[in-house]
Short mmCIF file of N, CA and C in Angstrom, two decimals:
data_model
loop_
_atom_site.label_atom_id
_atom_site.label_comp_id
_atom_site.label_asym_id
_atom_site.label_seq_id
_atom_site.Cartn_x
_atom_site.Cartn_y
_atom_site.Cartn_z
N UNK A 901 -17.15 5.75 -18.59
CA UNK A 901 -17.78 6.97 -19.05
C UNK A 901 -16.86 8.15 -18.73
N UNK A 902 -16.81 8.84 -20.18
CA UNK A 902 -15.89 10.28 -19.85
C UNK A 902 -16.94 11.45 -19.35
N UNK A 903 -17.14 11.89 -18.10
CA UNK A 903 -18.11 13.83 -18.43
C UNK A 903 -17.13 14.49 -17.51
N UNK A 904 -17.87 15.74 -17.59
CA UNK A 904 -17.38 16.65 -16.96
C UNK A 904 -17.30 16.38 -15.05
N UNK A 905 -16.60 16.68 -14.47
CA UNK A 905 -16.31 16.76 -13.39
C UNK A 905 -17.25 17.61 -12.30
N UNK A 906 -17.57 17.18 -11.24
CA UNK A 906 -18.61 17.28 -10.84
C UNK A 906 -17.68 17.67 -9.18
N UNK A 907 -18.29 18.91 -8.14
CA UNK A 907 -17.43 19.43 -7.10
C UNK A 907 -17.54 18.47 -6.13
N UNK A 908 -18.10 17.25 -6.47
CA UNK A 908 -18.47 16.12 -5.63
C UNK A 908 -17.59 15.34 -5.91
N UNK A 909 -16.86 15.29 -6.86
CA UNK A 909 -15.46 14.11 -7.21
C UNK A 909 -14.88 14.55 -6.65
N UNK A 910 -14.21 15.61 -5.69
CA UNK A 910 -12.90 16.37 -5.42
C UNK A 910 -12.21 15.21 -4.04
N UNK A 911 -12.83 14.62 -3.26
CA UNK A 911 -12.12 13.48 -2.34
C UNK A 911 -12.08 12.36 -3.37
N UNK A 912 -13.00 11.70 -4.25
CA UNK A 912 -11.72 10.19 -4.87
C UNK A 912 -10.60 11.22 -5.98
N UNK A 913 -10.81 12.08 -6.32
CA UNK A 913 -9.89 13.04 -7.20
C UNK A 913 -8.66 13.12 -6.30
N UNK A 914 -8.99 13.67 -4.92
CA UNK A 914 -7.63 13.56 -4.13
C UNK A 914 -7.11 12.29 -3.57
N UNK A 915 -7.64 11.36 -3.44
CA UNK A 915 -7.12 10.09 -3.15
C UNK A 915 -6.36 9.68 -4.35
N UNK A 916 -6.57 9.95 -5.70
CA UNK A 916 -5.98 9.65 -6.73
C UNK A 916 -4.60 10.37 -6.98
N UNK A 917 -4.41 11.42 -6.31
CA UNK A 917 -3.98 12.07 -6.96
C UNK A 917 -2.42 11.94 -5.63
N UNK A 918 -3.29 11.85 -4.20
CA UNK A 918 -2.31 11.92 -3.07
C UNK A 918 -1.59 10.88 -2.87
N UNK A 919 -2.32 9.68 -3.98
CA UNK A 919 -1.37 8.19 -4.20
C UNK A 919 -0.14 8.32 -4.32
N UNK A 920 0.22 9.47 -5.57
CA UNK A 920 1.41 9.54 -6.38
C UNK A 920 2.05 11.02 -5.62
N UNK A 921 1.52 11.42 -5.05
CA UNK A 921 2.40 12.54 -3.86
C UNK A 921 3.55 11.52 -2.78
N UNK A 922 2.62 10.72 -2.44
CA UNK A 922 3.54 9.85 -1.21
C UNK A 922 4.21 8.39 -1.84
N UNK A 923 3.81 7.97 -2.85
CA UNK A 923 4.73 7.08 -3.59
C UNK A 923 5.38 7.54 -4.52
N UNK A 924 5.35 7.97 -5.36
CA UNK A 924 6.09 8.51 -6.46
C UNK A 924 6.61 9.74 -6.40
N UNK A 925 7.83 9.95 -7.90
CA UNK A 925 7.93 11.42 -7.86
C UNK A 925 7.30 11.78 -9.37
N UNK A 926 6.32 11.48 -9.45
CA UNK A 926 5.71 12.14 -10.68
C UNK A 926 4.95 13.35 -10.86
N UNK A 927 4.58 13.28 -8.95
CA UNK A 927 4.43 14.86 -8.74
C UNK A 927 5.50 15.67 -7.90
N UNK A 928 5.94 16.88 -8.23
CA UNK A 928 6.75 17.61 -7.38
C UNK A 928 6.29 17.84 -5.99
N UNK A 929 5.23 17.92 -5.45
CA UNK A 929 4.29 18.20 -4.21
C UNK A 929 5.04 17.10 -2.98
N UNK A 930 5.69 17.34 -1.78
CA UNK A 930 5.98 16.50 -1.17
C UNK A 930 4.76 16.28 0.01
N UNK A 931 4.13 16.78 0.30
CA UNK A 931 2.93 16.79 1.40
C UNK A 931 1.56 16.61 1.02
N UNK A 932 0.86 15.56 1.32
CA UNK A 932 -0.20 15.22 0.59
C UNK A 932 -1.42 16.49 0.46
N UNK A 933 -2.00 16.57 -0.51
CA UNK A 933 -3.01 18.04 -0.79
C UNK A 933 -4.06 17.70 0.29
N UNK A 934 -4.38 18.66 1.14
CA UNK A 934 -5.97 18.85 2.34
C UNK A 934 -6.48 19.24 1.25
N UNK A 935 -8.01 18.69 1.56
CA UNK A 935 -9.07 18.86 0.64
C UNK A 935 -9.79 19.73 0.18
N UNK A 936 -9.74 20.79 1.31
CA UNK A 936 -10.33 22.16 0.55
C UNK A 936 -9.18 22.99 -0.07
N UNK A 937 -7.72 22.58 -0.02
CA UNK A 937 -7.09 23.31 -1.42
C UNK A 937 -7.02 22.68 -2.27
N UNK A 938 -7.67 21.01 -2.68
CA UNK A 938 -7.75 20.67 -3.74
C UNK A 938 -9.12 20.62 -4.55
N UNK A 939 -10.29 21.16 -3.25
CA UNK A 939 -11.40 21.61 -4.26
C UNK A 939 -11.25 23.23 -4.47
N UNK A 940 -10.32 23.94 -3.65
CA UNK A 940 -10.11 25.17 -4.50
C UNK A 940 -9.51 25.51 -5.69
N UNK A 941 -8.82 24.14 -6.24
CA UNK A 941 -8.09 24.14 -7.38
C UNK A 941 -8.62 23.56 -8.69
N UNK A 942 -9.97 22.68 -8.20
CA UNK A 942 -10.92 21.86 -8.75
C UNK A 942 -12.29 23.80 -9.59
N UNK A 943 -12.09 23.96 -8.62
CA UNK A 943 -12.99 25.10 -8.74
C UNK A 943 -12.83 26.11 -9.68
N UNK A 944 -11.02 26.79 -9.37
CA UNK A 944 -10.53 28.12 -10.54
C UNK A 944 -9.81 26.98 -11.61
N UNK A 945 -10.05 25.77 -11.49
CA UNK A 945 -9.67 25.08 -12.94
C UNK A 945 -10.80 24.95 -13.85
N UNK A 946 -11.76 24.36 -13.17
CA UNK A 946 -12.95 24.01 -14.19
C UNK A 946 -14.12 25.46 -14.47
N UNK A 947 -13.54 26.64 -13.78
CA UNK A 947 -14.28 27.38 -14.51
C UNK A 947 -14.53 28.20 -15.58
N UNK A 948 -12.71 27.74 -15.84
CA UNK A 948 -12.36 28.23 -17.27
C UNK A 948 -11.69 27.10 -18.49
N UNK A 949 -11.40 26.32 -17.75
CA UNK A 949 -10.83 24.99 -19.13
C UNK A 949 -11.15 23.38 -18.53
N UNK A 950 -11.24 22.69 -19.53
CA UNK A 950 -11.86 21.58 -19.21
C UNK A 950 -11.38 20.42 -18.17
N UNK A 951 -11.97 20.06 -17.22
CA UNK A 951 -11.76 19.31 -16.56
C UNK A 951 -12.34 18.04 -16.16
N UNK A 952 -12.39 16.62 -16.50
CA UNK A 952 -13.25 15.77 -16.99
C UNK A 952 -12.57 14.76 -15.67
N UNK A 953 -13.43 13.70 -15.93
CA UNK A 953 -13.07 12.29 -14.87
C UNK A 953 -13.69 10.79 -16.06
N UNK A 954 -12.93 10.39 -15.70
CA UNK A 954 -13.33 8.96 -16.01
C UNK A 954 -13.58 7.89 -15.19
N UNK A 955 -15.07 7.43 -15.47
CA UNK A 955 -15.97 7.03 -14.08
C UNK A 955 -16.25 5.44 -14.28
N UNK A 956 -16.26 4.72 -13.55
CA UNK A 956 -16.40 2.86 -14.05
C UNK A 956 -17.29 2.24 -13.35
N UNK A 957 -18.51 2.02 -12.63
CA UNK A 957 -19.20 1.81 -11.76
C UNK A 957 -19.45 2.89 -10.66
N UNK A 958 -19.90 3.75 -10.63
CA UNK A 958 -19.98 4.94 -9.83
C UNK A 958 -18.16 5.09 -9.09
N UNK A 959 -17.07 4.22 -9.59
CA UNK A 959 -15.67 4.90 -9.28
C UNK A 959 -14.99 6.12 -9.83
N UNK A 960 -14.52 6.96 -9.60
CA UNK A 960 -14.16 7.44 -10.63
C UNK A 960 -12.25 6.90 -10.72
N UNK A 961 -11.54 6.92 -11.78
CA UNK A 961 -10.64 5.74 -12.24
C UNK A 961 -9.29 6.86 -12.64
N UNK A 962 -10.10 7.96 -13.08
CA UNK A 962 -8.65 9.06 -13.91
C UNK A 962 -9.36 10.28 -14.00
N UNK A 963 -8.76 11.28 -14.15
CA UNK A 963 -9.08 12.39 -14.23
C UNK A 963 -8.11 13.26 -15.40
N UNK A 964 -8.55 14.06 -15.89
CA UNK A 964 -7.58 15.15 -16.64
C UNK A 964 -8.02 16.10 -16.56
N UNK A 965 -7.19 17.20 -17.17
CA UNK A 965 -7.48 18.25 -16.99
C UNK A 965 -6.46 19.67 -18.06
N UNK A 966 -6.99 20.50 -18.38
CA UNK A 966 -5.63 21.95 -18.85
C UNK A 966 -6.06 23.05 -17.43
N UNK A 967 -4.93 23.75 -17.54
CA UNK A 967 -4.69 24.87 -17.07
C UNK A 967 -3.51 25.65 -17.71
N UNK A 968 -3.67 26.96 -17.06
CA UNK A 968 -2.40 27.88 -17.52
C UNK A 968 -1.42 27.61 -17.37
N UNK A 969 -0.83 27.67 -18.14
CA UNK A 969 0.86 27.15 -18.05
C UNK A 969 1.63 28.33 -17.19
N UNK A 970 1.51 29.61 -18.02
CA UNK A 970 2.26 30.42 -17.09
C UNK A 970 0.74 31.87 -16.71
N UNK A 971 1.06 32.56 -15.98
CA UNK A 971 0.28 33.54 -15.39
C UNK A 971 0.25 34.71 -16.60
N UNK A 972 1.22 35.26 -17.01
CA UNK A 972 1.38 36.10 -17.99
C UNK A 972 0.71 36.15 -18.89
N UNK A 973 -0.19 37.41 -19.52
CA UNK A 973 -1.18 37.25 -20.87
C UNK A 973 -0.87 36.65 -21.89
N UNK A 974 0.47 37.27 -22.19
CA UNK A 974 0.86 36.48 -23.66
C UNK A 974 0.90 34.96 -24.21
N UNK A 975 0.82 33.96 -22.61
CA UNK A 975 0.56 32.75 -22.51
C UNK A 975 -0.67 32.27 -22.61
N UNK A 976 -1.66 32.93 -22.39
CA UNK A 976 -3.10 32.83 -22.60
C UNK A 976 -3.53 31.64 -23.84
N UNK A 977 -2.72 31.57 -25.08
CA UNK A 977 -3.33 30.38 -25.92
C UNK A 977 -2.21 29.26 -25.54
N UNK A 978 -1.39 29.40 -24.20
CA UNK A 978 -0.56 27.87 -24.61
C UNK A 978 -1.37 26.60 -22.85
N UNK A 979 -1.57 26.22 -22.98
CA UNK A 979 -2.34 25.22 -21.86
C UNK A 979 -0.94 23.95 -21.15
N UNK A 980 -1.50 23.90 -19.91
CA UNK A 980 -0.39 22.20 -19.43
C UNK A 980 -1.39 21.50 -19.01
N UNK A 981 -1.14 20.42 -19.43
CA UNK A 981 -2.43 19.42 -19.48
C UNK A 981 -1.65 17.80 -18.54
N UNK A 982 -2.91 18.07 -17.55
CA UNK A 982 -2.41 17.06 -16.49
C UNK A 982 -3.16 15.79 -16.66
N UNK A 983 -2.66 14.32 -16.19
CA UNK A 983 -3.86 13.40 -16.67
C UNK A 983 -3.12 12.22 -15.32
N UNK A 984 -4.19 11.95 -14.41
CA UNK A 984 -3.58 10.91 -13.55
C UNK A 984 -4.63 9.61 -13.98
N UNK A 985 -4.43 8.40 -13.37
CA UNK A 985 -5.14 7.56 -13.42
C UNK A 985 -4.68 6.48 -12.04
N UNK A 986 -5.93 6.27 -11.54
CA UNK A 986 -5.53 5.60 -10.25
C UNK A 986 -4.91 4.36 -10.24
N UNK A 987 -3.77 4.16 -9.52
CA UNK A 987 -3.15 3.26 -9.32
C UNK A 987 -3.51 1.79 -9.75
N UNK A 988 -4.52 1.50 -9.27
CA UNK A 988 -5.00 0.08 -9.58
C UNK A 988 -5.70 -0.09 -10.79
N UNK A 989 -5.72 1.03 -11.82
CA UNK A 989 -6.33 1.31 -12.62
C UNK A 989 -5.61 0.89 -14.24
N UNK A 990 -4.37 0.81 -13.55
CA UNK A 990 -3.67 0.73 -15.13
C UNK A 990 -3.76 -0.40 -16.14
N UNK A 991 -3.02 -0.01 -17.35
CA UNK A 991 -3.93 -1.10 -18.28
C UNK A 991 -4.85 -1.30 -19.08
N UNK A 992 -5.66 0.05 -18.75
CA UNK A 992 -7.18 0.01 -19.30
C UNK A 992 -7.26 1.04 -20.23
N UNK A 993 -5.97 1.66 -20.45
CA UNK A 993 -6.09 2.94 -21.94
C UNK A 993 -6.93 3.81 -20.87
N UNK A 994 -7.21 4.25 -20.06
CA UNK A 994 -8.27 5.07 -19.25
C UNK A 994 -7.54 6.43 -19.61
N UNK A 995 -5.80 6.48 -19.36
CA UNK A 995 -5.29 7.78 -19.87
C UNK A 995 -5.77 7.96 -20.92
N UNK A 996 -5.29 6.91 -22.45
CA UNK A 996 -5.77 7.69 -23.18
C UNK A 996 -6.27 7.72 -23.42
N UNK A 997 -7.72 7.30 -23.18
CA UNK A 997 -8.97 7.98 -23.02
C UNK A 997 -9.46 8.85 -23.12
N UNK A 998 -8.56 9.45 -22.02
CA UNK A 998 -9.08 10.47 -21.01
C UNK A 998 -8.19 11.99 -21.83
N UNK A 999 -7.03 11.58 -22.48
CA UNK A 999 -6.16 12.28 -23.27
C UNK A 999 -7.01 12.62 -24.29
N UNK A 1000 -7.45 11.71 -25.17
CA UNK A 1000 -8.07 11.99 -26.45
C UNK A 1000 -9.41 13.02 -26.41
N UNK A 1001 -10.21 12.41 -25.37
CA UNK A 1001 -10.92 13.67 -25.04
C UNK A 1001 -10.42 14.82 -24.47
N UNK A 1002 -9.78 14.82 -23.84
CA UNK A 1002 -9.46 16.55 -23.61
C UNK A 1002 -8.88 17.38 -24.69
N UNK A 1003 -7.89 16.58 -25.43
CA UNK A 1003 -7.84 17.26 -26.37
C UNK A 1003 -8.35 17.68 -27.52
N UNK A 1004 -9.41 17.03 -27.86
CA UNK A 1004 -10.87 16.90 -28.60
C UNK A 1004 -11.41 18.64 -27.82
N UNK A 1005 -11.45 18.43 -26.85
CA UNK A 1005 -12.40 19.26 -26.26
C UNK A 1005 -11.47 20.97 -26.43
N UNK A 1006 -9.97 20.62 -26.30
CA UNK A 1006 -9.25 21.85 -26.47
C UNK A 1006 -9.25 22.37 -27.95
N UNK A 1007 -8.84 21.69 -28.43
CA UNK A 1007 -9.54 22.46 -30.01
C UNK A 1007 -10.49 22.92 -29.78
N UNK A 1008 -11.39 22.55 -29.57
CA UNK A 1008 -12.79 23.57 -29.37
C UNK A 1008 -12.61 25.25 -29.11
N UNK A 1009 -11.32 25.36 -28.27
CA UNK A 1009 -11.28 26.48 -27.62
C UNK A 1009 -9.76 27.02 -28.78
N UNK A 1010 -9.68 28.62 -27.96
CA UNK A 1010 -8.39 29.41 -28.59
C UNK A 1010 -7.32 28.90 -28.02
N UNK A 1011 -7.24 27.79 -27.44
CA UNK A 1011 -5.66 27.28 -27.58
C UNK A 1011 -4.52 27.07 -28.05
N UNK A 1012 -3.48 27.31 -28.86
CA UNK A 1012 -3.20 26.85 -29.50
C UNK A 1012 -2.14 25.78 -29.40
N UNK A 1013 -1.72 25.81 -28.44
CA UNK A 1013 -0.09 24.89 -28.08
C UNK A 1013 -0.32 24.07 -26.32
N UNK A 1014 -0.70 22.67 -26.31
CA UNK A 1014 -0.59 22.05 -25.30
C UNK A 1014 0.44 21.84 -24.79
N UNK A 1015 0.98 21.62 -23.30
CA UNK A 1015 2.42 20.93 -23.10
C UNK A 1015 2.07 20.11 -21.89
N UNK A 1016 2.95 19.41 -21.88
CA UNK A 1016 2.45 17.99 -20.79
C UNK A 1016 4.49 18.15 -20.27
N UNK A 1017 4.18 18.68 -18.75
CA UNK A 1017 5.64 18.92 -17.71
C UNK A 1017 5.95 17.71 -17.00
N UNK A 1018 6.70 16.60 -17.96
CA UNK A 1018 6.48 15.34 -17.03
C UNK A 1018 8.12 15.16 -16.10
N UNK A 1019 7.71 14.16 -15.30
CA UNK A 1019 9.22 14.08 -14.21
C UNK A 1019 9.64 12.98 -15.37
N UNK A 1020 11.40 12.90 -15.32
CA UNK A 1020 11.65 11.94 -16.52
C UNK A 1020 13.11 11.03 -15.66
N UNK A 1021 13.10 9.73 -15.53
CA UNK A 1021 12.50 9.04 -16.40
C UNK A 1021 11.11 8.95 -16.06
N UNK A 1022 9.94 8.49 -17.31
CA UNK A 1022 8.84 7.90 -17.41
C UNK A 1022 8.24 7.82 -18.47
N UNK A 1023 8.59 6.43 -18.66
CA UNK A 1023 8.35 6.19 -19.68
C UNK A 1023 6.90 6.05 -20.30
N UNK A 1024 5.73 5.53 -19.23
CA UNK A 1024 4.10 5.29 -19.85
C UNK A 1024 4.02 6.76 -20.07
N UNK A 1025 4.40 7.34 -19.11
CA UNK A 1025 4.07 8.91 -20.15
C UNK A 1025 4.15 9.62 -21.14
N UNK A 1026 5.68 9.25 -20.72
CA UNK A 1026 6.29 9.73 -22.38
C UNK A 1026 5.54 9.02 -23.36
N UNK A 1027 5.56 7.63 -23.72
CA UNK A 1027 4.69 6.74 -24.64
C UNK A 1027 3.08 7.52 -24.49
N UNK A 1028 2.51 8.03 -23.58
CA UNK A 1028 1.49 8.42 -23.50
C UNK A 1028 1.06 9.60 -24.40
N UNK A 1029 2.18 10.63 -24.23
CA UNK A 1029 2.12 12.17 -24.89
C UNK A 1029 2.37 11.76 -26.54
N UNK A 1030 3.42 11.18 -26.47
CA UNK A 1030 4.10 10.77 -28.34
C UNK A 1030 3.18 10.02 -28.60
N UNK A 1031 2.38 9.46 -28.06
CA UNK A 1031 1.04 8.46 -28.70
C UNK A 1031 0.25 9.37 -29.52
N UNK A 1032 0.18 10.81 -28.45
CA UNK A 1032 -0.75 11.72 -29.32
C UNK A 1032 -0.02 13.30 -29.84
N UNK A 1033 1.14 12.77 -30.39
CA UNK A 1033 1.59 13.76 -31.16
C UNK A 1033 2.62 14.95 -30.38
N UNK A 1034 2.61 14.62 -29.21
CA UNK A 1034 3.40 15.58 -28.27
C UNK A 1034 5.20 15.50 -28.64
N UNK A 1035 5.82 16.21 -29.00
CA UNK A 1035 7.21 15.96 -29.10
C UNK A 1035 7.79 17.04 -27.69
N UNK A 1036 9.26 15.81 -27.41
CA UNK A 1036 9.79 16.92 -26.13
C UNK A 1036 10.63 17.93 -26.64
N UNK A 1037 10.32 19.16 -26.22
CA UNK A 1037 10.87 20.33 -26.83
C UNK A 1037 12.03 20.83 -24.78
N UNK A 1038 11.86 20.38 -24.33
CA UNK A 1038 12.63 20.88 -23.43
C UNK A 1038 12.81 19.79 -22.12
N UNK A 1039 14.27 19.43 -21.88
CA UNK A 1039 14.89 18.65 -21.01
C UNK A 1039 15.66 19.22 -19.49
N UNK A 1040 14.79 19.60 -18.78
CA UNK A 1040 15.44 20.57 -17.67
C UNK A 1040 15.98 19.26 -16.42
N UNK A 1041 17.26 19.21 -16.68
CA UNK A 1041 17.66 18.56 -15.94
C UNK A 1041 17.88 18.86 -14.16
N UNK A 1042 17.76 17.59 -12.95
CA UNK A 1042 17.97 18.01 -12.05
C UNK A 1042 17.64 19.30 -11.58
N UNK A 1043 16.16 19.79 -11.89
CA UNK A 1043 15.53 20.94 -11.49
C UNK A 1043 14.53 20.36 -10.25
N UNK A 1044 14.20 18.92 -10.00
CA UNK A 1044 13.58 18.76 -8.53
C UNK A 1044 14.31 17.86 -7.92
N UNK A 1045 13.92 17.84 -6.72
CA UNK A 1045 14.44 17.03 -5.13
C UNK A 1045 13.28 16.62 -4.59
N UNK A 1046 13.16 15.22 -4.76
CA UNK A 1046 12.27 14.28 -3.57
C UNK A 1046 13.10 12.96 -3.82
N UNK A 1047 12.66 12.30 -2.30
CA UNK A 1047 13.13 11.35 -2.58
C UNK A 1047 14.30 10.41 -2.24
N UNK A 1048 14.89 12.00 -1.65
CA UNK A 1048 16.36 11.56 -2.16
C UNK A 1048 16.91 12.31 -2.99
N UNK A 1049 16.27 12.24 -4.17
CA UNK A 1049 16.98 12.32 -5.51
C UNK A 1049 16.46 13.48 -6.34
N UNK A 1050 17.94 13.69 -6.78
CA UNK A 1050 17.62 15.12 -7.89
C UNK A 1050 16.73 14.02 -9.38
N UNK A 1051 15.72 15.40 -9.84
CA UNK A 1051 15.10 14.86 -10.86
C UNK A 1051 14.88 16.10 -11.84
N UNK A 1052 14.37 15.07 -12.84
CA UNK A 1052 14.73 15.82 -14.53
C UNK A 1052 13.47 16.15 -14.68
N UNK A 1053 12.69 16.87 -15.62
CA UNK A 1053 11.75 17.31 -15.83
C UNK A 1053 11.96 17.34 -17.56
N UNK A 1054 10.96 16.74 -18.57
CA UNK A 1054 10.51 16.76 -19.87
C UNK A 1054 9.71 17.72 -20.23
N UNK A 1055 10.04 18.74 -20.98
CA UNK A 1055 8.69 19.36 -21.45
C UNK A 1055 8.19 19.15 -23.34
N UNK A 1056 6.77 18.58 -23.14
CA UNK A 1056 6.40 17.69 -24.28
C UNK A 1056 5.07 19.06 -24.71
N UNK A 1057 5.46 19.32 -26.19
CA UNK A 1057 4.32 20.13 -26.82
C UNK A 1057 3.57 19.17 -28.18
N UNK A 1058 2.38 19.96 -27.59
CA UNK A 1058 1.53 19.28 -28.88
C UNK A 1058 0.67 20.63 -29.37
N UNK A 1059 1.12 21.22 -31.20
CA UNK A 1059 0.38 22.34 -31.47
C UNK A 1059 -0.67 21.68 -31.93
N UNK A 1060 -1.81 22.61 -31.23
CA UNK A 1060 -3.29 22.34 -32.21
C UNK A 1060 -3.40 22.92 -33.38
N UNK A 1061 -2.96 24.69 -33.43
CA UNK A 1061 -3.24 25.21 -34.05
C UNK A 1061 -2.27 25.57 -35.08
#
């Protein structure tokens, strides 16, 4: 089941999310998120653009979400749209799932231009975004450090409007 996100998901939301902080570099974040700055982020996200979970037996499995891309007004119709899915979870299309509805749900609104800021290589992502129409419009190379290792960053747009 896809709904809206509820301020009671915000600990399996961070367990999901603090998976890929300390194993992966798919997030830039090197220190796992404490919980009341990730329900403060749960909070000024969902009170203005959609933020959903995907739930499988009272688990919840993935989450997505838009926010502002940049702070500046003139950015106001372009969104970055985040989508995790828990580790043990994969396999199950739950991203795109969880993709298809949000972006269902962003049309709804004055959006006009999605972008999805992925670490690259990665490939289920990439396959994830071009599944639904996202082309990469920008390759910022060796712009992060974890790891070890310098990393690349993809930036993938999808216009609605």
């Amino acid at each position: 089941m896809i709904r809206p996100i509820h301020y009671t998901d915000a600990q399996q939301l961070l367990n999901i999310y603090n998976y890929y902080v300390i194993n992966t570099d798919v997030t830039f974040d090197l220190e796992p998120t404490p919980l009341k700055v990730f329900q403060e982020k749960i909070h000024s996200i969902s009170k203005d653009f959609p933020f959903i979970v995907y739930e499988e037996n009272n688990e919840i499995l993935g989450y997505a979400y838009a926010g502002k891309f940049r702070e500046r007004p003139a950015y106001n119709h372009t969104l970055e749209s985040t989508v995790y899915v828990k580790n043990s979870a994969h396999g199950k299309q739950i991203g795109s799932k969880l993709y298809a509805e949000l972006i269902a749900q962003l049309k709804q609104t004055d959006c006009r231009v999605v972008l999805g800021v992925l670490t690259l290589p990665n490939d289920a992502s990439v396959k994830l975004h071009e599944k639904f129409g996202f082309e990469l419009v920008g390759h910022l190379k060796e712009v992060g450090f974890k790891f070890n290792t310098w990393l690349d960053v993809g930036i993938f747009e999808l216009k609605l409007a």
